[in-house]
Coordinates of C-alpha atoms in Angstrom, one line a residue:
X7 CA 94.2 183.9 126.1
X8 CA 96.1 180.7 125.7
X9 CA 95.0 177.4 124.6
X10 CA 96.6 174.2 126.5
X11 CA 98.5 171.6 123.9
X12 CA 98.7 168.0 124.9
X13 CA 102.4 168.4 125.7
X14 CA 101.7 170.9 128.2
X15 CA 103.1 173.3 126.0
X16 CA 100.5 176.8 125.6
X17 CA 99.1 178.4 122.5
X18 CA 99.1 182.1 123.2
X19 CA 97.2 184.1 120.6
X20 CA 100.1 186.3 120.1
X21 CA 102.0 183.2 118.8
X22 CA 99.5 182.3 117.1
X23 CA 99.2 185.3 114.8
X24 CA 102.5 185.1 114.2
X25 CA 102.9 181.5 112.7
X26 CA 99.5 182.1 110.9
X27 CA 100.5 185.4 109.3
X28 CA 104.1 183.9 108.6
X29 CA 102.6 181.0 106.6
X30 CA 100.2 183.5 104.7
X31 CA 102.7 186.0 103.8
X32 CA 105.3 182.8 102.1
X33 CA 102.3 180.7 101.1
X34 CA 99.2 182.9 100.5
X35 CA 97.0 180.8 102.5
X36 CA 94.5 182.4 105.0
X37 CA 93.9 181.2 108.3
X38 CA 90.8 182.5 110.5
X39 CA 90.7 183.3 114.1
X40 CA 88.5 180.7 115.0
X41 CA 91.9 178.1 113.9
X42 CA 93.5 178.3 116.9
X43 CA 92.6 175.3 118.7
X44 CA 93.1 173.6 115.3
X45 CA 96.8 174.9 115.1
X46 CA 97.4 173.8 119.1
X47 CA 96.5 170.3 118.3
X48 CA 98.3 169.5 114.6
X49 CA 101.5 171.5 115.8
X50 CA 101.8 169.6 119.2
X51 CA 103.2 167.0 118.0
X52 CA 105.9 168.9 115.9
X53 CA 106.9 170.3 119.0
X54 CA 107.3 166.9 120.8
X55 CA 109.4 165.9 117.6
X56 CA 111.3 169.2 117.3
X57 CA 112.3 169.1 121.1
X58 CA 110.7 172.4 122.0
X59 CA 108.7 173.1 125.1
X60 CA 106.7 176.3 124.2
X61 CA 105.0 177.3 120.8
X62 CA 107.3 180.3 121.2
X63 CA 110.1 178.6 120.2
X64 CA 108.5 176.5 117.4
X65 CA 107.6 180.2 115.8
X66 CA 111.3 181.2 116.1
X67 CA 112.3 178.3 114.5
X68 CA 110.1 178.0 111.5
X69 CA 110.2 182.0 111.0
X70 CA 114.1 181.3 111.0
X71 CA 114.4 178.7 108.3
X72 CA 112.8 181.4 105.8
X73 CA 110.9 179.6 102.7
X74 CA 113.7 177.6 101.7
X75 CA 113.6 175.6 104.6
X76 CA 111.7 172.3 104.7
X77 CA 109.3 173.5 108.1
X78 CA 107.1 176.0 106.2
X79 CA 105.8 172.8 104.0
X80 CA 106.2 170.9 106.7
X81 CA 103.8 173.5 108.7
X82 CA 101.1 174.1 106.5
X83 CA 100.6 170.4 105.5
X84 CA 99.9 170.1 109.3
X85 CA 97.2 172.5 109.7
X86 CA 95.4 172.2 106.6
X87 CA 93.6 169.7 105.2
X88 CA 95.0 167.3 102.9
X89 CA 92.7 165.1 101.0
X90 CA 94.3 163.3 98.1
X91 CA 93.3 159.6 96.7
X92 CA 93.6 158.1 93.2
X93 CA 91.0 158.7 91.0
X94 CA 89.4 161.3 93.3
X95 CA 87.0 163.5 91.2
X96 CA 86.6 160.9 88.5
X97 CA 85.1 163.3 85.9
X98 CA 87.9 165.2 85.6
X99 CA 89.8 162.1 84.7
X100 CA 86.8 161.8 82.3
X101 CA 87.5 164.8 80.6
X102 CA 91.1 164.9 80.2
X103 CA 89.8 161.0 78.4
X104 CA 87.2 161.6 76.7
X105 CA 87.5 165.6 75.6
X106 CA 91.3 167.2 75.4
X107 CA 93.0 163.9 74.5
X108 CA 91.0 163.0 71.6
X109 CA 91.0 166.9 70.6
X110 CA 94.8 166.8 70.5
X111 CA 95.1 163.8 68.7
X112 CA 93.0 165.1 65.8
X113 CA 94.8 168.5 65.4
X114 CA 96.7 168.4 62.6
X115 CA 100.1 169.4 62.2
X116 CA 100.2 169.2 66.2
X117 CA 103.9 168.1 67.5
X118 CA 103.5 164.9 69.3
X119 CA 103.6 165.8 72.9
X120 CA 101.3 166.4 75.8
X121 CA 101.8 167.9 79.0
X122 CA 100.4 168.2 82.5
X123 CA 101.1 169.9 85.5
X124 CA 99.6 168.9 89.1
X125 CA 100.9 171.3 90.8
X126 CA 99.6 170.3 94.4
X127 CA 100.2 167.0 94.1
X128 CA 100.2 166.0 98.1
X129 CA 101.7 162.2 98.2
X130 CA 101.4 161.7 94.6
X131 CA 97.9 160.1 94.4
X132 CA 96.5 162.8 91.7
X133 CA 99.5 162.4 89.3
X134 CA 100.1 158.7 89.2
X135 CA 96.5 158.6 88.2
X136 CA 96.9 161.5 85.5
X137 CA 100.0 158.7 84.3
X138 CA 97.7 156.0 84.5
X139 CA 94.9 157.1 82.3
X140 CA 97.0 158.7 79.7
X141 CA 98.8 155.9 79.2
X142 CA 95.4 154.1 78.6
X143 CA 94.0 156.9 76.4
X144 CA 97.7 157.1 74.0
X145 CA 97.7 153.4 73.7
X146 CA 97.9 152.2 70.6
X147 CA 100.0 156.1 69.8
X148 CA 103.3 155.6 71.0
X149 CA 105.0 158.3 69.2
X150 CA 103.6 160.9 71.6
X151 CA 105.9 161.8 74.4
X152 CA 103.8 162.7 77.2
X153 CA 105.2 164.4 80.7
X154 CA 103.2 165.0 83.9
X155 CA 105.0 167.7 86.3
X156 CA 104.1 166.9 89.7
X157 CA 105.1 169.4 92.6
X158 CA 103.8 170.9 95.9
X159 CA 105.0 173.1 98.2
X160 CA 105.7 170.3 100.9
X161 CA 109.1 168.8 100.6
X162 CA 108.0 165.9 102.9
X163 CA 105.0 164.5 100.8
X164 CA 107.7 165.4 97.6
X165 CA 109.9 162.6 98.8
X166 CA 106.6 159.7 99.6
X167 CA 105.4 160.2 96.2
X168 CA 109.0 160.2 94.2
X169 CA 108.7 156.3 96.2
X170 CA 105.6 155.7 94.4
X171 CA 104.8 152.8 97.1
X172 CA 101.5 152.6 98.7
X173 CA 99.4 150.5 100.9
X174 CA 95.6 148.4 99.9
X175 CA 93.9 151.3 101.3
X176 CA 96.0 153.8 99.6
X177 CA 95.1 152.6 96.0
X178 CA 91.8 151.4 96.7
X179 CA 90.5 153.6 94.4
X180 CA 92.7 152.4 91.2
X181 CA 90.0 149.9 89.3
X182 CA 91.3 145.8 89.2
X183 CA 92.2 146.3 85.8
X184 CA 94.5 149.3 86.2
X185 CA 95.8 148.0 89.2
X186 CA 97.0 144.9 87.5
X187 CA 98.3 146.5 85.1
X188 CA 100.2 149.7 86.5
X189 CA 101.4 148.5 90.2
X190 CA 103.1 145.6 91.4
X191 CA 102.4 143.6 93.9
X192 CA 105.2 143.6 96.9
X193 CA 105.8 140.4 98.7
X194 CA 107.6 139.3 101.4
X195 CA 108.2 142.5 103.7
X196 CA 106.4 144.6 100.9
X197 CA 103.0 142.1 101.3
X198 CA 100.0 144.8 101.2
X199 CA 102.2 147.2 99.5
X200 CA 101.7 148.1 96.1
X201 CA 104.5 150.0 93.7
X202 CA 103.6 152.1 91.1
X203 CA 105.0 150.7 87.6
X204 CA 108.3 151.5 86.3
X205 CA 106.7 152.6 83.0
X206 CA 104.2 154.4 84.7
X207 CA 106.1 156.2 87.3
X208 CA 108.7 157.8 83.9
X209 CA 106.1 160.1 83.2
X210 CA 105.8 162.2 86.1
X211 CA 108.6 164.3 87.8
X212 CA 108.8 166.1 90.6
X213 CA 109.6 169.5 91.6
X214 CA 109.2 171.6 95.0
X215 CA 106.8 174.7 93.7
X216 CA 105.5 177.5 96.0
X217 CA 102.8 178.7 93.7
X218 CA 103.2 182.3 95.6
X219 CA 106.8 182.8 94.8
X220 CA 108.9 182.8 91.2
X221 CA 107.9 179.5 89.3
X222 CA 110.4 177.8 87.7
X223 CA 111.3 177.9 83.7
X224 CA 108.4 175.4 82.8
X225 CA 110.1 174.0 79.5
X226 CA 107.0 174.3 77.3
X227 CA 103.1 175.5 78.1
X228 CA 100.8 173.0 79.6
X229 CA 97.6 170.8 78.0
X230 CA 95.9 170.2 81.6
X231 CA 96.9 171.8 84.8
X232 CA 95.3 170.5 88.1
X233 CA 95.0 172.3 91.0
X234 CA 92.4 171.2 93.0
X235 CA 91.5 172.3 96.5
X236 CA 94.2 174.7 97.1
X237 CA 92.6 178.2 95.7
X238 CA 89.9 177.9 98.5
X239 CA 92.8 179.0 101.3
X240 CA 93.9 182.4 99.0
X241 CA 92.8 185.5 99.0
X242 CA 90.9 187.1 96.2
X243 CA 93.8 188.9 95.1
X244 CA 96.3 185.6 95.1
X245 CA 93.5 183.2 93.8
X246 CA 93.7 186.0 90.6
X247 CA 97.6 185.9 90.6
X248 CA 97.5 182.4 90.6
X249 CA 95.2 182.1 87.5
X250 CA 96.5 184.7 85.9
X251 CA 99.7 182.8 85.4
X252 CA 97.9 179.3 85.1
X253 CA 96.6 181.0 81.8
X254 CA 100.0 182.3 80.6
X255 CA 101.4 178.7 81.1
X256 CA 98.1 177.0 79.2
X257 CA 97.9 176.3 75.5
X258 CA 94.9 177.8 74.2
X259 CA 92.2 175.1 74.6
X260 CA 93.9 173.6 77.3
X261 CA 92.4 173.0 80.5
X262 CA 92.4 174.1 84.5
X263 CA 91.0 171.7 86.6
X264 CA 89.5 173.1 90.3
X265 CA 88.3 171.6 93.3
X266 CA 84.6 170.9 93.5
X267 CA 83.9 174.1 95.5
X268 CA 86.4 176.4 93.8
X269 CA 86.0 178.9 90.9
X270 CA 88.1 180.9 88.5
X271 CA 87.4 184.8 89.6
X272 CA 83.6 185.8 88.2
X273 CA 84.5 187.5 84.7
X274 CA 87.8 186.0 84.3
X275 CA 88.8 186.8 80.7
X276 CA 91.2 183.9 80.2
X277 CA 88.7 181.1 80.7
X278 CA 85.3 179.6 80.0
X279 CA 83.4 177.5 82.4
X280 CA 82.4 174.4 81.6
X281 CA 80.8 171.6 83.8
X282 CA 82.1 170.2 86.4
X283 CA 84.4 172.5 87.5
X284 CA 86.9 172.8 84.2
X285 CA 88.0 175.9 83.1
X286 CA 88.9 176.0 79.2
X287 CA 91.5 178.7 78.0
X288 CA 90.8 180.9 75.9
X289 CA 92.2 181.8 72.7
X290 CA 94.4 185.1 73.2
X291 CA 92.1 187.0 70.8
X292 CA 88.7 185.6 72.4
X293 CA 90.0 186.4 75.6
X294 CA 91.5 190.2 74.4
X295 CA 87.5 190.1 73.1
X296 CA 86.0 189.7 76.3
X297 CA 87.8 192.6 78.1

């Protein structure tokens, strides 16, 4: 069976399985039969851009580059779905405010430093908000040195939100006030573009992360992680990898934050559930208790 693409290029089903099982075996994420048509239309035009005339050749090519090459980002940003806007999921912007902030600010003998990791960060929506509302929460505390480590397995969407420029629509979702205060305006050939703020944009950094494959040497554990949206394409056995080592790289109280329809595996000992979909780590002995 073969599927026509709008080039006139042919999905066969044996080149589908292999571009769907490469992806899963470098990225984890799982793909069902029924994706087919789905992968014909988002890779057409890669093929149009690339030069090739057959899906055939668009396999070789991304098989070829291995992992280190910018196509396997490339690949699965095309056929999956991306949905990333500022301020998306509010509550969890509510939380980090209104519950782990205030609770590291009143622990005493606490070094001065707070850090989070949104480690599928897309265009760069999810961490420029994460910079904008700490910098609200900590004002008034500027002795704390606060980094957000923003990285995704796309190298393409790496480089647009390193720019930190975005359109009205983009950052519709940032509130008057904010905006005002943490983009500026463009004019001239930048009218209707808006750039995140110098002192906003220092906190975050960015960093190319395939959370399947050896992290890097994160320089100290994490306060918050986000990671929202992204277990819902693993496997059982990955989705536990994966928050296995979110827990090793969380302080005890600090927080995971899912996607709406995700979940930490049923029983996990590392976390409690709270609402919302927050996951709060626990203490090493609490969690050797609940074995």
């Amino acid at each position: 069976m073969t599927v026509a693409a709008g080039s006139g290029a042919e999905l066969s089903v044996a080149d589908f399985q292999r571009i769907r099982e490469y992806l899963r075996c470098e990225t984890g994420v799982l793909f069902e039969d029924k994706k087919l048509t789905l992968f014909r239309s988002r890779l057409a035009k890669r093929l149009r851009v690339l030069g090739f005339n057959d899906y055939t050749a668009y396999a070789d090519f991304l098989i070829q580059q291995g992992p280190a090459g910018s196509e396997l980002g490339i690949a699965l940003n095309l056929v999956t779905t991306n949905l990333t806007s500022f301020f998306r999921e509010a509550h969890h912007f509510d939380y980090l405010t209104q519950t782990l902030i205030p609770e590291i600010l009143a622990t005493p003998g606490r070094e001065r430093t707070i850090r989070i990791w949104s480690c599928a960060c897309s265009t760069g929506a999810e961490p420029y908000t994460l910079a904008i509302v700490l910098r609200e929460a900590l004002d008034g505390h500027p002795d704390w040195d606060v980094k957000i480590l923003a990285s995704d397995i796309n190298t393409e969407v790496l480089s647009y939100a390193e720019r930190g420029i975005y359109s009205a629509e983009e950052v519709r979702g940032v509130p008057d006030p904010l905006l005002r205060r943490h983009c500026q305006r463009g004019s001239g050939q930048r009218a209707g573009q808006y750039r995140i703020h110098p002192e906003t944009r220092r906190l975050v950094s960015f960093c190319h992360v395939n959370l399947l494959r050896p992290w890097p040497n994160f320089p100290a554990p994490f306060d918050g992680i986000f990671c929202r949206n992204v277990l819902i394409y693993f496997s059982p056995e990955d989705q536990e990898k994966v928050v296995t080592e979110f827990a090793a790289k969380l302080r005890p109280g600090g927080a995971l934050f899912l996607g709406h329809s995700e979940n930490v595996t049923a029983g996990h000992v590392h976390f409690e559930r709270l609402p919302k979909t927050v996951f709060r780590r626990r203490a090493p002995e609490r969690s050797a208790a609940a074995r």
